[in-house]
Tab-separated table of C-alpha atoms in Angstrom:
chain	number	residue	atom	x	y	z
A	1055	MET	CA	-8.996	-17.022	78.937
A	1056	LYS	CA	-5.879	-19.094	78.306
A	1057	LEU	CA	-7.139	-19.913	74.878
A	1058	LYS	CA	-7.530	-16.206	74.136
A	1059	ILE	CA	-3.918	-15.489	75.107
A	1060	ILE	CA	-2.616	-18.392	73.035
A	1061	GLY	CA	-4.731	-17.212	70.143
A	1062	PHE	CA	-3.352	-13.685	70.506
A	1063	ILE	CA	0.266	-14.867	70.542
A	1064	LEU	CA	-0.373	-17.101	67.578
A	1065	ALA	CA	-1.903	-14.187	65.693
A	1066	ILE	CA	1.189	-12.052	66.389
A	1067	ILE	CA	3.511	-14.826	65.192
A	1068	ILE	CA	1.518	-15.217	62.017
A	1069	LEU	CA	1.602	-11.446	61.476
A	1070	PHE	CA	5.382	-11.505	61.892
A	1071	ILE	CA	5.835	-14.239	59.326
A	1072	VAL	CA	3.545	-12.525	56.872
A	1073	SER	CA	5.251	-9.153	57.252
A	1074	CYS	CA	8.716	-10.719	56.976
A	1075	GLU	CA	7.697	-12.431	53.807
A	1076	SER	CA	6.169	-9.348	52.328
A	1077	GLU	CA	9.293	-7.358	53.108
A	1078	GLN	CA	11.249	-9.789	50.956
A	1079	THR	CA	8.610	-9.608	48.278
A	1080	ILE	CA	8.672	-5.836	48.429
A	1081	GLU	CA	12.458	-5.850	48.027
A	1082	PHE	CA	12.138	-8.205	45.079
A	1083	LYS	CA	9.445	-6.079	43.468
A	1084	ARG	CA	11.474	-2.935	43.945
A	1085	TYR	CA	14.491	-4.432	42.186
A	1086	TYR	CA	12.397	-6.101	39.524
A	1087	SER	CA	10.317	-3.082	38.512
A	1088	ALA	CA	13.356	-0.777	38.432
A	1089	GLY	CA	15.117	-3.482	36.409
A	1090	VAL	CA	12.442	-3.302	33.716
A	1091	GLU	CA	13.463	0.271	32.931
A	1092	VAL	CA	17.183	-0.482	32.961
A	1093	TYR	CA	16.517	-3.395	30.602
A	1094	GLN	CA	14.448	-1.284	28.224
A	1095	SER	CA	17.058	1.443	27.923
A	1096	HIS	CA	20.229	-0.688	27.867
A	1097	CYS	CA	19.428	-4.236	26.728
A	1098	GLN	CA	16.154	-4.458	24.841
A	1099	ASN	CA	17.340	-3.118	21.454
A	1100	CYS	CA	19.553	-6.154	21.048
A	1101	HIS	CA	18.064	-8.836	23.267
A	1102	GLY	CA	14.441	-8.005	22.461
A	1103	ALA	CA	11.328	-7.227	24.510
A	1104	ASN	CA	10.871	-10.911	25.315
A	1105	GLY	CA	14.553	-11.765	25.640
A	1106	GLU	CA	14.336	-13.527	22.290
A	1107	GLY	CA	17.703	-12.286	20.930
A	1108	LEU	CA	18.245	-12.110	17.166
A	1109	SER	CA	18.848	-15.241	15.112
A	1110	SER	CA	22.513	-16.276	15.519
A	1111	LEU	CA	23.704	-12.697	16.026
A	1112	ILE	CA	22.464	-11.947	19.518
A	1113	PRO	CA	21.827	-14.687	22.072
A	1114	PRO	CA	18.410	-15.006	23.728
A	1115	LEU	CA	18.114	-14.630	27.493
A	1116	THR	CA	15.818	-17.625	27.748
A	1117	ASP	CA	18.565	-20.181	28.465
A	1118	SER	CA	17.811	-20.567	32.173
A	1119	VAL	CA	20.636	-23.109	32.634
A	1120	TYR	CA	23.291	-20.735	31.288
A	1121	LEU	CA	22.131	-17.839	33.460
A	1122	LYS	CA	21.926	-20.075	36.529
A	1123	ASN	CA	25.424	-21.506	35.999
A	1124	ASN	CA	26.914	-18.083	35.339
A	1125	LYS	CA	24.914	-16.126	37.892
A	1126	ALA	CA	27.991	-14.746	39.688
A	1127	ALA	CA	29.606	-13.695	36.379
A	1128	LEU	CA	26.608	-11.784	35.028
A	1129	ALA	CA	27.461	-8.448	36.684
A	1130	CYS	CA	30.990	-8.430	35.208
A	1131	ALA	CA	29.717	-9.505	31.785
A	1132	ILE	CA	27.138	-6.726	31.612
A	1133	LYS	CA	29.477	-4.075	32.960
A	1134	SER	CA	32.614	-4.895	30.944
A	1135	GLY	CA	31.023	-6.600	27.940
A	1136	LEU	CA	31.622	-10.083	26.561
A	1137	LYS	CA	34.007	-11.420	23.935
A	1138	GLY	CA	34.605	-14.911	22.652
A	1139	ALA	CA	32.267	-17.764	21.861
A	1140	ILE	CA	29.501	-18.823	24.217
A	1141	ILE	CA	26.962	-21.592	23.719
A	1142	ILE	CA	23.367	-20.629	24.388
A	1143	LYS	CA	20.578	-23.128	23.805
A	1144	GLY	CA	22.948	-25.264	21.761
A	1145	LYS	CA	23.943	-22.427	19.396
A	1146	THR	CA	27.338	-20.756	19.344
A	1147	PHE	CA	27.450	-16.962	19.565
A	1148	ASP	CA	30.778	-15.252	18.997
A	1149	ASP	CA	29.975	-11.593	18.497
A	1150	VAL	CA	30.920	-8.888	20.954
A	1151	MET	CA	28.605	-7.565	23.631
A	1152	PRO	CA	29.602	-3.962	24.318
A	1153	ALA	CA	30.304	-2.728	27.826
A	1154	ASN	CA	27.512	-0.926	29.661
A	1155	GLU	CA	28.041	1.929	32.033
A	1156	LEU	CA	25.681	0.931	34.817
A	1157	THR	CA	25.822	1.587	38.537
A	1158	THR	CA	26.029	-1.341	40.948
A	1159	MET	CA	22.400	-0.722	41.881
A	1160	GLU	CA	21.303	-0.723	38.237
A	1161	LEU	CA	23.197	-3.973	37.673
A	1162	ALA	CA	21.412	-5.564	40.637
A	1163	GLN	CA	18.081	-4.347	39.310
A	1164	VAL	CA	18.578	-5.544	35.748
A	1165	ILE	CA	19.995	-8.914	36.818
A	1166	THR	CA	17.011	-9.395	39.114
A	1167	TYR	CA	14.686	-8.496	36.248
A	1168	VAL	CA	16.336	-10.743	33.635
A	1169	GLY	CA	16.953	-13.459	36.220
A	1170	ASN	CA	13.241	-13.683	36.898
A	1171	SER	CA	11.832	-13.163	33.404
A	1172	PHE	CA	11.877	-15.157	30.166
A	1173	GLY	CA	11.628	-18.445	32.082
A	1174	ASN	CA	14.458	-17.734	34.558
A	1175	LYS	CA	14.038	-18.067	38.318
A	1176	LEU	CA	17.147	-16.735	40.017
A	1177	GLY	CA	15.385	-14.826	42.792
A	1178	THR	CA	16.533	-11.406	43.997
A	1179	VAL	CA	20.150	-10.493	43.250
A	1180	PRO	CA	20.734	-7.727	45.811
A	1181	VAL	CA	23.189	-4.882	45.474
A	1182	ASP	CA	25.708	-6.268	48.011
A	1183	GLN	CA	25.820	-9.534	46.084
A	1184	VAL	CA	26.605	-7.608	42.886
A	1185	ASP	CA	29.309	-5.721	44.773
A	1186	THR	CA	30.941	-9.015	45.726
A	1187	ASP	CA	30.617	-10.337	42.178
A	1188	LEU	CA	32.185	-7.185	40.718
A	1189	SER	CA	35.217	-7.472	42.987
A	1190	LYS	CA	36.030	-10.744	41.197
A	1191	CYS	CA	35.894	-9.384	37.635
A	1192	ASN	CA	38.847	-10.272	35.474
B	885	MET	CA	-41.342	19.395	2.476
B	886	ARG	CA	-39.062	19.267	5.469
B	887	LYS	CA	-39.249	15.512	5.537
B	888	LEU	CA	-38.329	15.393	1.889
B	889	ALA	CA	-35.281	17.602	2.497
B	890	LEU	CA	-34.243	15.413	5.389
B	891	GLY	CA	-34.654	12.313	3.273
B	892	LEU	CA	-32.587	13.862	0.516
B	893	LEU	CA	-29.869	14.737	3.007
B	894	VAL	CA	-29.769	11.182	4.323
B	895	VAL	CA	-29.527	9.755	0.822
B	896	THR	CA	-26.771	12.203	-0.106
B	897	LEU	CA	-24.778	11.445	3.007
B	898	TRP	CA	-25.219	7.724	2.539
B	899	SER	CA	-24.054	7.816	-1.046
B	900	ALA	CA	-21.116	10.027	-0.026
B	901	CYS	CA	-20.043	7.410	2.477
B	902	LYS	CA	-20.563	4.696	-0.050
B	903	LEU	CA	-18.410	6.563	-2.560
B	904	ASN	CA	-15.632	6.978	-0.046
B	905	SER	CA	-15.582	3.325	0.807
B	906	ASN	CA	-15.055	2.533	-2.838
B	907	ASP	CA	-12.061	4.813	-3.035
B	908	LYS	CA	-8.899	2.750	-2.976
B	909	LYS	CA	-6.069	3.935	-0.829
B	910	VAL	CA	-3.178	5.125	-2.962
B	911	LEU	CA	0.241	5.514	-1.418
B	912	PRO	CA	1.687	9.014	-1.689
B	913	ILE	CA	4.714	9.785	-3.868
B	914	TYR	CA	7.397	11.592	-1.896
B	915	GLY	CA	10.109	13.983	-2.990
B	916	ASN	CA	10.365	16.912	-5.342
B	917	ARG	CA	8.390	16.948	-8.525
B	918	LYS	CA	8.379	19.207	-11.544
B	919	PRO	CA	6.160	19.512	-14.562
B	920	ILE	CA	7.711	18.655	-17.890
B	921	THR	CA	6.310	19.460	-21.246
B	922	LYS	CA	6.882	16.901	-23.942
B	923	THR	CA	5.850	16.868	-27.534
B	924	VAL	CA	3.915	13.733	-28.348
B	925	ASP	CA	2.527	13.324	-31.886
B	926	GLY	CA	2.886	17.018	-32.570
B	927	LYS	CA	0.930	18.000	-29.463
B	928	SER	CA	2.566	19.350	-26.342
B	929	VAL	CA	1.696	17.298	-23.267
B	930	THR	CA	2.468	18.226	-19.688
B	931	ASP	CA	3.573	15.422	-17.418
B	932	THR	CA	4.984	15.232	-13.893
B	933	LEU	CA	8.573	14.268	-13.311
B	934	TYR	CA	8.979	12.660	-9.900
B	935	GLN	CA	12.105	12.396	-7.812
B	936	THR	CA	13.719	8.984	-8.154
B	937	ILE	CA	16.557	7.077	-6.511
B	938	SER	CA	19.946	8.031	-7.973
B	939	LYS	CA	22.232	5.595	-9.733
B	940	PHE	CA	24.618	3.605	-7.557
B	941	LYS	CA	27.295	0.915	-7.794
B	942	THR	CA	27.814	-1.555	-4.959
B	943	VAL	CA	28.735	-5.146	-4.165
B	944	ASN	CA	26.441	-7.494	-2.245
B	945	GLN	CA	27.242	-10.124	0.391
B	946	TYR	CA	27.920	-12.718	-2.318
B	947	GLY	CA	30.472	-10.452	-4.024
B	948	ASP	CA	28.135	-9.769	-6.966
B	949	SER	CA	28.033	-6.281	-8.464
B	950	ILE	CA	24.724	-4.615	-7.690
B	951	SER	CA	23.638	-1.348	-9.264
B	952	ASN	CA	20.377	0.545	-9.486
B	953	LYS	CA	19.690	-1.504	-12.637
B	954	SER	CA	19.713	-4.721	-10.586
B	955	LEU	CA	16.527	-3.463	-8.931
B	956	ASP	CA	14.650	-2.682	-12.159
B	957	GLY	CA	11.140	-4.091	-12.029
B	958	ASN	CA	11.282	-4.653	-8.278
B	959	ILE	CA	9.456	-3.112	-5.382
B	960	TYR	CA	12.036	-2.769	-2.662
B	961	VAL	CA	12.657	-1.668	0.892
B	962	ALA	CA	15.944	0.068	1.741
B	963	ASP	CA	17.740	0.983	4.928
B	964	PHE	CA	21.156	2.187	6.091
B	965	PHE	CA	23.049	0.280	8.796
B	966	PHE	CA	26.414	-1.144	9.871
B	967	THR	CA	27.114	-4.587	11.275
B	968	THR	CA	28.756	-3.435	14.506
B	969	CYS	CA	25.990	-0.970	15.346
B	970	PRO	CA	25.158	-1.401	19.012
B	971	SER	CA	22.074	0.776	19.176
B	972	ILE	CA	19.203	0.651	16.718
B	973	CYS	CA	20.385	-1.793	14.046
B	974	PRO	CA	19.537	-5.021	15.891
B	975	ILE	CA	15.985	-3.862	16.488
B	976	MET	CA	15.719	-2.606	12.881
B	977	HIS	CA	16.824	-5.932	11.476
B	978	ARG	CA	14.678	-7.908	13.899
B	979	ASN	CA	11.757	-5.956	12.421
B	980	MET	CA	13.103	-6.253	8.863
B	981	LEU	CA	13.096	-10.035	9.328
B	982	SER	CA	9.287	-9.863	9.542
B	983	VAL	CA	9.251	-8.073	6.191
B	984	TYR	CA	11.672	-10.673	4.780
B	985	ASN	CA	9.582	-13.572	6.042
B	986	ALA	CA	6.390	-12.053	4.636
B	987	PHE	CA	7.764	-11.609	1.098
B	988	LYS	CA	10.751	-13.933	0.670
B	989	SER	CA	8.847	-16.205	-1.673
B	990	THR	CA	7.259	-13.488	-3.807
B	991	GLY	CA	9.014	-12.341	-6.961
B	992	ASP	CA	9.845	-8.763	-7.899
B	993	PHE	CA	10.585	-7.863	-4.300
B	994	LYS	CA	13.879	-7.041	-2.591
B	995	ILE	CA	15.283	-5.671	0.611
B	996	ILE	CA	18.573	-3.789	0.475
B	997	SER	CA	20.652	-2.639	3.410
B	998	TYR	CA	23.481	-0.251	2.595
B	999	THR	CA	26.380	-0.335	5.036
B	1000	ILE	CA	27.573	3.094	6.102
B	1001	ASP	CA	30.810	1.570	7.425
B	1002	PRO	CA	32.263	-0.005	4.242
B	1003	LYS	CA	35.763	-0.037	5.716
B	1004	HIS	CA	34.778	-2.647	8.307
B	1005	ASP	CA	31.805	-4.214	6.526
B	1006	SER	CA	33.595	-6.075	3.738
B	1007	VAL	CA	31.907	-8.726	1.599
B	1008	PRO	CA	32.862	-11.601	3.974
B	1009	VAL	CA	31.676	-9.600	6.999
B	1010	LEU	CA	28.352	-8.911	5.297
B	1011	LYS	CA	28.021	-12.574	4.266
B	1012	LYS	CA	28.620	-13.699	7.829
B	1013	TYR	CA	26.068	-11.181	9.081
B	1014	ALA	CA	23.469	-12.419	6.578
B	1015	ASP	CA	24.196	-16.048	7.512
B	1016	LYS	CA	23.812	-15.288	11.188
B	1017	LEU	CA	20.491	-13.591	10.524
B	1018	GLY	CA	19.429	-16.862	8.932
B	1019	LEU	CA	19.039	-15.502	5.402
B	1020	SER	CA	19.571	-17.283	2.116
B	1021	GLY	CA	18.933	-16.494	-1.543
B	1022	ASN	CA	18.642	-13.102	-3.161
B	1023	THR	CA	15.699	-11.433	-1.440
B	1024	TRP	CA	17.785	-9.426	1.032
B	1025	TRP	CA	21.043	-7.871	-0.094
B	1026	PHE	CA	23.643	-6.180	2.087
B	1027	LEU	CA	25.462	-3.652	-0.040
B	1028	GLN	CA	28.946	-2.248	0.276
B	1029	GLY	CA	29.894	0.790	-1.795
B	1030	LYS	CA	32.162	3.805	-1.573
B	1031	LYS	CA	31.424	5.605	1.657
B	1032	ASP	CA	31.039	9.070	0.133
B	1033	SER	CA	28.752	7.880	-2.629
B	1034	ILE	CA	26.549	5.914	-0.206
B	1035	TYR	CA	26.265	8.966	2.048
B	1036	LYS	CA	25.363	11.073	-0.980
B	1037	LEU	CA	22.916	8.436	-2.189
B	1038	SER	CA	21.033	8.622	1.114
B	1039	GLU	CA	19.778	12.048	0.020
B	1040	SER	CA	17.727	10.582	-2.788
B	1041	TYR	CA	16.116	8.235	-0.236
B	1042	LEU	CA	15.089	11.398	1.636
B	1043	VAL	CA	16.715	10.273	4.882
B	1044	ARG	CA	19.051	12.082	7.209
B	1045	LYS	CA	22.567	11.908	5.798
B	1046	PRO	CA	24.715	9.532	7.867
B	1047	GLU	CA	27.593	11.122	9.743
B	1048	GLU	CA	30.342	10.314	12.197
B	1049	ASP	CA	30.478	12.106	15.510
B	1050	ALA	CA	33.593	13.181	17.412
B	1051	LYS	CA	34.093	9.642	18.719
B	1052	GLN	CA	33.860	8.275	15.149
B	1053	GLN	CA	30.570	6.668	15.988
B	1054	PHE	CA	28.243	6.446	13.063
B	1055	ILE	CA	24.975	8.263	13.334
B	1056	HIS	CA	22.271	7.244	10.950
B	1057	ASP	CA	18.592	7.234	10.334
B	1058	GLY	CA	16.528	4.185	11.379
B	1059	SER	CA	14.050	4.514	8.540
B	1060	PHE	CA	12.823	1.843	6.179
B	1061	LEU	CA	12.088	3.332	2.749
B	1062	LEU	CA	9.547	1.787	0.433
B	1063	ILE	CA	10.515	2.223	-3.231
B	1064	ASP	CA	8.221	1.429	-6.147
B	1065	LYS	CA	9.058	-0.056	-9.544
B	1066	GLN	CA	9.529	3.463	-10.922
B	1067	LYS	CA	12.159	4.026	-8.196
B	1068	ARG	CA	10.086	6.606	-6.370
B	1069	VAL	CA	9.885	6.814	-2.558
B	1070	ARG	CA	6.371	5.732	-1.579
B	1071	GLY	CA	6.711	5.418	2.178
B	1072	ALA	CA	9.051	6.009	5.109
B	1073	TYR	CA	8.699	3.993	8.302
B	1074	ASP	CA	10.457	3.960	11.645
B	1075	GLY	CA	12.334	0.666	11.481
B	1076	THR	CA	12.505	0.439	15.261
B	1077	ASP	CA	8.719	0.462	15.694
B	1078	PRO	CA	6.998	-2.898	15.065
B	1079	LYS	CA	3.646	-1.152	14.431
B	1080	GLN	CA	5.089	0.972	11.627
B	1081	VAL	CA	6.727	-2.119	10.189
B	1082	ASP	CA	3.312	-3.841	10.124
B	1083	GLN	CA	2.064	-0.822	8.183
B	1084	LEU	CA	5.005	-1.212	5.798
B	1085	ILE	CA	4.033	-4.843	5.152
B	1086	ALA	CA	0.451	-3.749	4.428
B	1087	ASP	CA	1.678	-0.971	2.129
B	1088	ILE	CA	3.926	-3.354	0.162
B	1089	LYS	CA	0.841	-5.482	-0.584
B	1090	GLU	CA	-0.996	-2.315	-1.610
B	1091	LEU	CA	1.865	-1.392	-3.933
B	1092	GLN	CA	1.981	-4.881	-5.431
B	1093	ASN	CA	-1.650	-4.454	-6.435
B	1094	GLU	CA	-1.039	-1.087	-8.051
B	1095	PRO	CA	-1.201	-1.263	-11.850
B	1096	ASP	CA	2.267	-1.099	-13.389
B	1097	GLN	CA	3.203	2.189	-14.980
B	1098	VAL	CA	6.062	2.915	-17.289
B	1099	ILE	CA	9.259	1.811	-15.633
B	1100	ALA	CA	11.626	4.739	-15.338
B	1101	GLN	CA	15.088	4.200	-16.669
């Protein structure tokens, strides 16, 4: 009898853990799959379907170190554009990235998508995080 | 009797198929055409006059003068672009790079990209653009000419005439045009679609195998 109760409690705990986990996964998937569409309509022409960029004109998005080190600056860069030289995968890029009119939600979605594609593993970048990041834009 | 008829039908159909498979694909010739009657050796002969690319004068990324004559004897692919284009140009030139890489070592072949923003796209700007794309040599030229004449020239390539909208943004056509040695348009492809660009590469090979005709002057 005791064993049954313990087993029942254990089962509930396991269920909790599983459902918690899947809620996070669901959140991630929601951001990620919406991010695919934002990427396709705003980024893909230049950065390519596989984030490959274009020779020395447009940087690839496959430099996981750069994205990781600049994670908090990504929202501002996408929203207001980028000027000046940056070094990506050892190559210097000094052309202009134009500003993109995206909502905070769209920014969170596209950063989550890019941040977890092309060899990057940044995890979910939720909308409140992007909000915080945007408040620090120059 | 019926069997015989059936047999005949089968043979006919088979040979029809066989005939078709021997037919070589010939690329169409686009544009207006008109019949002309010439007198050759005292006899009047009717020939077809096809639409060809108009004359032009430009400068390439090396500062060399390039005219329609510079392309004599070449099969070439043309497009219209500008270096600061944020929308379709990067994808067009990513795709054009596949064409470049497929034919950069073959003779009698060129790619030319006319800038529709000659005010900004000077020779040094075009050179820098070509360098950044990773190009060298004379297979792919970026051409700067007078804006009005380039816009007018686009008509003979059968593409939408470039224009500037209210915000002074340039609007242009994303087509790649395949031009034969007689300077006739033989194909138009959506430069933003990798599948159509694959077709373009196949068609260039087809055109290279076409027997040379009289080169139009």
